[in-house]
Short mmCIF file of C-alpha atoms in Angstrom, two decimals:
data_model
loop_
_atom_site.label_atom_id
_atom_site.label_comp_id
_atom_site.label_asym_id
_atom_site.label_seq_id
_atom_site.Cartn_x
_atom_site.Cartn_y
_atom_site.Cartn_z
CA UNK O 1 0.00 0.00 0.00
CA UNK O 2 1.47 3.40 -1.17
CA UNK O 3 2.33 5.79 2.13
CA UNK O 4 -0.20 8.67 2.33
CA UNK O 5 0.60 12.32 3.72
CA UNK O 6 -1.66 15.17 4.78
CA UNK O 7 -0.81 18.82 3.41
CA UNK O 8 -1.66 22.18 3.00
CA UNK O 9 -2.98 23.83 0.62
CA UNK O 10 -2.75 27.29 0.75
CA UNK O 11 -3.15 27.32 4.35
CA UNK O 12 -6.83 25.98 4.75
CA UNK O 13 -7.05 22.84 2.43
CA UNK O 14 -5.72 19.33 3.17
CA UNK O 15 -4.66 17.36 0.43
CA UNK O 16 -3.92 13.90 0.68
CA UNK O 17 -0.79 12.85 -1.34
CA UNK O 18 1.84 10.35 -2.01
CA UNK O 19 3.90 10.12 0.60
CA UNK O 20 7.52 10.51 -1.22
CA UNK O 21 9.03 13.34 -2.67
CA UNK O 22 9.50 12.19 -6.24
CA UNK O 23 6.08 13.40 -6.56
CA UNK O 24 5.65 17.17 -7.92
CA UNK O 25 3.04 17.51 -6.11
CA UNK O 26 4.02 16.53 -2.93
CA UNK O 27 7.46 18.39 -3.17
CA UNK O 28 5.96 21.57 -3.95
CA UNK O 29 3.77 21.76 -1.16
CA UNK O 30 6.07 20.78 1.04
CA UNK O 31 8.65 23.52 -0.20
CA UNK O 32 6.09 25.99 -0.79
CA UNK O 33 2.76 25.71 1.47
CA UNK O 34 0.91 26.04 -1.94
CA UNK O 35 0.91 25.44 -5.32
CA UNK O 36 3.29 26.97 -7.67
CA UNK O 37 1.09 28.11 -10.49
CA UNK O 38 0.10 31.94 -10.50
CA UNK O 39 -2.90 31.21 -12.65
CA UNK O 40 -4.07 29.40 -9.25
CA UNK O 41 -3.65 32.42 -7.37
CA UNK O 42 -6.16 34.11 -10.26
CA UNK O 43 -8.45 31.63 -10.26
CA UNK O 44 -8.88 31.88 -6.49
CA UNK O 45 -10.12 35.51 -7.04
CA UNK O 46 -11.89 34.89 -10.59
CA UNK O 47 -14.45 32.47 -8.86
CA UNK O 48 -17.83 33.50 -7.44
CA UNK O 49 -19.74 32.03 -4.50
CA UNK O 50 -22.57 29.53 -6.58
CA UNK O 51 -20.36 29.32 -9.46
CA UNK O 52 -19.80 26.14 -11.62
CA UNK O 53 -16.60 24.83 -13.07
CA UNK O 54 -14.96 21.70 -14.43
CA UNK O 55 -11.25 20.82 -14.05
CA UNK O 56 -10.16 18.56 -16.70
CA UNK O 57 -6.94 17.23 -15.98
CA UNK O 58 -7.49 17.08 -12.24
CA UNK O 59 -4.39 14.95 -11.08
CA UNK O 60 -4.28 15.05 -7.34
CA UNK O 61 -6.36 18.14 -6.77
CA UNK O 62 -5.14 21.71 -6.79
CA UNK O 63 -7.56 23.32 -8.87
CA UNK O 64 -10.39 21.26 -8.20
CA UNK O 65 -10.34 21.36 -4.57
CA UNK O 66 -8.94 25.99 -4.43
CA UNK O 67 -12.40 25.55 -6.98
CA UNK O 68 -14.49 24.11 -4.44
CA UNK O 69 -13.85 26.39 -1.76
CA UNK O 70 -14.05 29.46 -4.23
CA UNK O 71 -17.47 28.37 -5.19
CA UNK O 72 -18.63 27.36 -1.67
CA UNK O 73 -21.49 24.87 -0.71
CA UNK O 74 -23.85 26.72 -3.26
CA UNK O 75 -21.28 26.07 -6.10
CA UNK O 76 -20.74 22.86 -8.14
CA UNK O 77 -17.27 21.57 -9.31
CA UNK O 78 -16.59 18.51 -12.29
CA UNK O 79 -13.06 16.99 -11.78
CA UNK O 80 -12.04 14.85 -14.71
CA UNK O 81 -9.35 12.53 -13.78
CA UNK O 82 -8.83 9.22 -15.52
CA UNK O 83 -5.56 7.33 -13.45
CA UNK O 84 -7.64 4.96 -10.84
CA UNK O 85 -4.56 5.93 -8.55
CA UNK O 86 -4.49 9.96 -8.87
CA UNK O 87 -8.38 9.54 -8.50
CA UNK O 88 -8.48 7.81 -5.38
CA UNK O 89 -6.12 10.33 -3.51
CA UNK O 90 -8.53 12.81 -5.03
CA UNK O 91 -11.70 11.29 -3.55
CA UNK O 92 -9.87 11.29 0.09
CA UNK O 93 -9.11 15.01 -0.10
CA UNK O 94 -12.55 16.01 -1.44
CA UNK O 95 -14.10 13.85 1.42
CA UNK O 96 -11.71 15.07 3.75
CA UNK O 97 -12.53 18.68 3.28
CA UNK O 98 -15.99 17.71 3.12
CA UNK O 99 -16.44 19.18 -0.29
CA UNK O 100 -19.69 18.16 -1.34
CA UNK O 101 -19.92 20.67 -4.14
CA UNK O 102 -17.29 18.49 -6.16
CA UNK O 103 -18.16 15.60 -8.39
CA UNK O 104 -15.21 13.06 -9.55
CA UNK O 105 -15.54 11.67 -13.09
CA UNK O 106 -12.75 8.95 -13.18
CA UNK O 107 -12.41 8.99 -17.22
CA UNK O 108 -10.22 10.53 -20.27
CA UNK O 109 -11.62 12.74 -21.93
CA UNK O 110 -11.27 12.98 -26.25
CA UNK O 111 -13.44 13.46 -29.30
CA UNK O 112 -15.30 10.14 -29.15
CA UNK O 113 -16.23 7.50 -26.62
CA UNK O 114 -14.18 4.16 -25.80
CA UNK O 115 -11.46 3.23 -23.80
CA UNK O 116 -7.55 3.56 -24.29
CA UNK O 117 -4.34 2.85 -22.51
CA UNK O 118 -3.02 5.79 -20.02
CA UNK O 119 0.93 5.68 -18.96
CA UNK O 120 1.17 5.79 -15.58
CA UNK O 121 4.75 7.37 -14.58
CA UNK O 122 6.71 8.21 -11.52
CA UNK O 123 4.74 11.79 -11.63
CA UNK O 124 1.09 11.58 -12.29
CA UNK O 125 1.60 14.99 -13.78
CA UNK O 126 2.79 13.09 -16.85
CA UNK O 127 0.43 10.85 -17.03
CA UNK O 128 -0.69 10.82 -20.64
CA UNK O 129 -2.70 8.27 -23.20
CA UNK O 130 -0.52 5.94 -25.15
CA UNK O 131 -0.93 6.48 -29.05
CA UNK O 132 1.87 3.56 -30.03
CA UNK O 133 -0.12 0.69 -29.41
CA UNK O 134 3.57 -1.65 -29.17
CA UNK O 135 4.10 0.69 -26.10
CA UNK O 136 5.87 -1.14 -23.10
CA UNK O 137 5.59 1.67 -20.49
CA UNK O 138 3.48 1.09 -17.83
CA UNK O 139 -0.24 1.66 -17.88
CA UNK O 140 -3.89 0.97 -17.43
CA UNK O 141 -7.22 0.64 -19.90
CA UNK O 142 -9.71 3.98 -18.81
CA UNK O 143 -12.61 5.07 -19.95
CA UNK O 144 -12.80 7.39 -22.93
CA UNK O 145 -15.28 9.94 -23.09
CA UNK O 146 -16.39 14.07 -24.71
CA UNK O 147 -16.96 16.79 -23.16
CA UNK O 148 -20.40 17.00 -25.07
CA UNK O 149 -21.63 13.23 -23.26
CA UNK O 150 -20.69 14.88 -20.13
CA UNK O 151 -22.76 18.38 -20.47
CA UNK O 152 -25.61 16.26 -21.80
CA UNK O 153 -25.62 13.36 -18.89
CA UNK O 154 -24.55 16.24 -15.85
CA UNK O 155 -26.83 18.55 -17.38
CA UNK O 156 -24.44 21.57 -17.07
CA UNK O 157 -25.78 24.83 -16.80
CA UNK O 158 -23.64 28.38 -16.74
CA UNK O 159 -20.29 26.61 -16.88
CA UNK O 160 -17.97 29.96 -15.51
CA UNK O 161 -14.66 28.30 -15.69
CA UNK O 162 -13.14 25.28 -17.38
CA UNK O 163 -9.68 24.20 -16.71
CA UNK O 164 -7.71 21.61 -19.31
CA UNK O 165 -4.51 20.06 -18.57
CA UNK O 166 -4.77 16.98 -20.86
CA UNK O 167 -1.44 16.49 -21.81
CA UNK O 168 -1.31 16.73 -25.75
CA UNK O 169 -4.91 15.47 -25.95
CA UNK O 170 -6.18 19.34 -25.63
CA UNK O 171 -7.40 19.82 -29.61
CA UNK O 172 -9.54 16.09 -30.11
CA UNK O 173 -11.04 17.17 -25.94
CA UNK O 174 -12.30 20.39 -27.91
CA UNK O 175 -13.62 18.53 -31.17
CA UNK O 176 -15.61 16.14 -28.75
CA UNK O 177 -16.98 19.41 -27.07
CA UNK O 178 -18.41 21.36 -30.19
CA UNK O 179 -22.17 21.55 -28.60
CA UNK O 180 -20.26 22.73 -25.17
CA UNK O 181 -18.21 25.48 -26.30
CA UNK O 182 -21.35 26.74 -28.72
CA UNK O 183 -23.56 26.74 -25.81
CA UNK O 184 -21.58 27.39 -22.82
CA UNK O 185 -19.56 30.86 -22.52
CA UNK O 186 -16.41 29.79 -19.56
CA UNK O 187 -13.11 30.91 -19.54
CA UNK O 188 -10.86 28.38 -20.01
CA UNK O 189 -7.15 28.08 -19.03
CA UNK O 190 -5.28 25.65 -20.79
CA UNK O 191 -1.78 24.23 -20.38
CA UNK O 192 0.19 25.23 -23.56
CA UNK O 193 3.41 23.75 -22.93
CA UNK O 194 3.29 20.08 -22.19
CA UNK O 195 6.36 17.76 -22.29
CA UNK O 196 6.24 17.15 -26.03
CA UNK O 197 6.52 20.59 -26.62
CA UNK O 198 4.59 24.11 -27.51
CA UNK O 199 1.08 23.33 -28.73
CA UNK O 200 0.87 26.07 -31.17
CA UNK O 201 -2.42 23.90 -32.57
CA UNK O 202 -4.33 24.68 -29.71
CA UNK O 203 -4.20 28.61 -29.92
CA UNK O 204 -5.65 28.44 -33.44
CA UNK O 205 -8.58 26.01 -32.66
CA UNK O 206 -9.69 27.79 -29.66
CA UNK O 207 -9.40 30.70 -32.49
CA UNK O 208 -11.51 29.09 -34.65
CA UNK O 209 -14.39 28.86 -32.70
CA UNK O 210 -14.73 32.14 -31.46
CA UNK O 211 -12.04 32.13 -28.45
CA UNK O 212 -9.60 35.03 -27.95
CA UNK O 213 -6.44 33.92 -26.18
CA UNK O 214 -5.19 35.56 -23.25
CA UNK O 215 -2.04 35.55 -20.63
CA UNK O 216 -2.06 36.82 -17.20
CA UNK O 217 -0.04 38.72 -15.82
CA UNK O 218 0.68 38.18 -12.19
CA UNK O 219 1.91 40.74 -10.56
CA UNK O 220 -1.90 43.01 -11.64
CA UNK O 221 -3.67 39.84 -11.13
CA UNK O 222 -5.14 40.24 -14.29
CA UNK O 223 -4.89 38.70 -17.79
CA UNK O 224 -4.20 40.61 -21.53
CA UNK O 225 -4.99 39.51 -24.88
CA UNK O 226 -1.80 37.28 -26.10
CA UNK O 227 -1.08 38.97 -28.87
CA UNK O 228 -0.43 42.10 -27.72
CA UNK O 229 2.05 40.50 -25.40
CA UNK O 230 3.99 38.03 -26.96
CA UNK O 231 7.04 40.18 -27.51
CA UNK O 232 7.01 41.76 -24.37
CA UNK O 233 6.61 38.78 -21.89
CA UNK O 234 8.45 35.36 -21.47
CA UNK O 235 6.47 32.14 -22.56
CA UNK O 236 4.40 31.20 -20.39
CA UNK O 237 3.09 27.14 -19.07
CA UNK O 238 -0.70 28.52 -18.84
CA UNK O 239 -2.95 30.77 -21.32
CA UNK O 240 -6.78 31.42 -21.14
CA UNK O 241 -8.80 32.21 -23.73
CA UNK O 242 -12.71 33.05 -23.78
CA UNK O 243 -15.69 34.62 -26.09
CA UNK O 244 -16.57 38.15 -26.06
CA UNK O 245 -19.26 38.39 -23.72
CA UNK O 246 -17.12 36.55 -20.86
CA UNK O 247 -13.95 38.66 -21.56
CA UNK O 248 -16.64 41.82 -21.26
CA UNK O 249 -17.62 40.29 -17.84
CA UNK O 250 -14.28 39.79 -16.88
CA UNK O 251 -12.96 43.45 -17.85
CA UNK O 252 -15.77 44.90 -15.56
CA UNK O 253 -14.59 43.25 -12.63
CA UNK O 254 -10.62 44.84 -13.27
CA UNK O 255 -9.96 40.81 -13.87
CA UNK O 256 -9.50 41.47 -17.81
CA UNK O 257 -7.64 44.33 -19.53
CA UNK O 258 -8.42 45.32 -22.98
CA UNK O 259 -5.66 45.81 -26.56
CA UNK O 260 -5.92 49.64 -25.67
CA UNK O 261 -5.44 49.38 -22.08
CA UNK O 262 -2.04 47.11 -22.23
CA UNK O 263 -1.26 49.56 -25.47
CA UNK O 264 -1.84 52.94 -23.04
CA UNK O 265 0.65 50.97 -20.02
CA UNK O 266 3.46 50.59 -22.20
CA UNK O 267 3.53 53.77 -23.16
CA UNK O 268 2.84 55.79 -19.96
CA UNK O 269 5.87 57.51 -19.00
CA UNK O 270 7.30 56.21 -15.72
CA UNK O 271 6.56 58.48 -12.54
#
């Protein structure tokens, strides 16, 4: 039986974890008393008591469970995690904070339904699904599914936020999610840089169906359309990207700056 340890999360959450320091997550919180991610730190303050959000990607909780308590007993949270392993830790920390806003899908998710084969490695960070079916790392059958089975058997409703941290498998989770994204209006972060590389592909197909891309920038706690920053900031792990009428939302709350207002800091002369 795999050791267990207790942590916390940003002071107030417990989050039950491998005990061994090969783990990401466990080092990290160990080091740092939270996670390491700014966009965390964002999303804390982008989420509204009631709120709804799904975390695809979940791993061992971060997100999900900083979502939970953002969105309080009134709120509703989807984690999407597929390794039987990572899930399991995940149900103990969601039980343990006695999160009852936050439902555990134990699945893949693609652009049709099935099953396929899911490496399991020393960090469940990397955890990814095997294309090369003459693969000899280790790794267990899941569940496939789309994000458009999902809306249609949870009945989602108002979907404010939507994590994805899929490991290359971003683009085909969007194709199986065409109804979604038409319907529902979230900001979504998205992990661009995963370990094979920079997924340029996934920029252009949240482009494609009506998605502005966005990075934040951490120190105003707010993010700026990507474009208008590419030159001037360093690459970063995380972007978000969202329609119109969310990014409107988002400026009137000071969480979302506009091309003119990035445009008018650069050029204000320094006091």
């Amino acid at each position: 039986m795999q050791k267990k340890i207790t942590l916390p999360l940003n002071g107030n959450i417990q989050v039950v974890l491998p005990d061994s320091l090969e783990q990401i997550s466990t080092y990290v919180l160990q080091e740092q008393g939270d996670w390491f991610e700014d966009e965390l730190r964002f999303v804390r303050t982008l989420m509204e008591e009631g709120q709804q959000a799904i975390d695809i990607g979940a791993n061992y909780g971060m997100f999900t469970l900083s979502l939970a308590q953002a969105v309080g007993p009134t709120g509703r949270v989807w984690a999407i995690e597929p390794a039987s392993g990572t899930a399991a830790f995940l149900r103990e920390s969601v039980q343990l904070n006695g999160f009852e806003q936050v439902n555990i899908d134990q699945m893949a998710l693609s652009d049709h339904l099935g099953t396929a084969r899911l490496s399991l490695n020393d960090c469940a960070e990397l955890n990814e699904l095997i294309r090369d079916e003459n693969s000899a790392v280790p790794s267990e059958e899941v569940a496939l599914s789309t994000i458009d089975h999902l809306m249609a058997e949870h009945d989602w409703a108002d979907i404010a936020f939507m994590k994805m941290d899929a490991e290359g498998e971003e683009v085909p989770i969007i194709r199986g999610g065409k109804a979604f994204f038409q319907r529902h209006s979230p900001l979504v972060q998205f992990e661009l840089i995963a370990g094979h590389g920079v997924n340029h592909q996934l920029v252009q197909t949240f482009e494609e169906i009506g998605y502005q891309c966005y990075r934040l920038i951490p120190g105003l706690g707010a993010i700026a359309p990507l474009q208008v920053l590419e030159a001037r900031e360093p690459r970063q792990l995380n972007l978000f990207c969202c329609k119109p009428d969310r990014a409107a939302a988002l400026a009137a709350r000071g969480l979302l700056l506009q091309v003119q207002d990035v445009l008018d800091d650069a050029i204000r002369p320094a006091s």
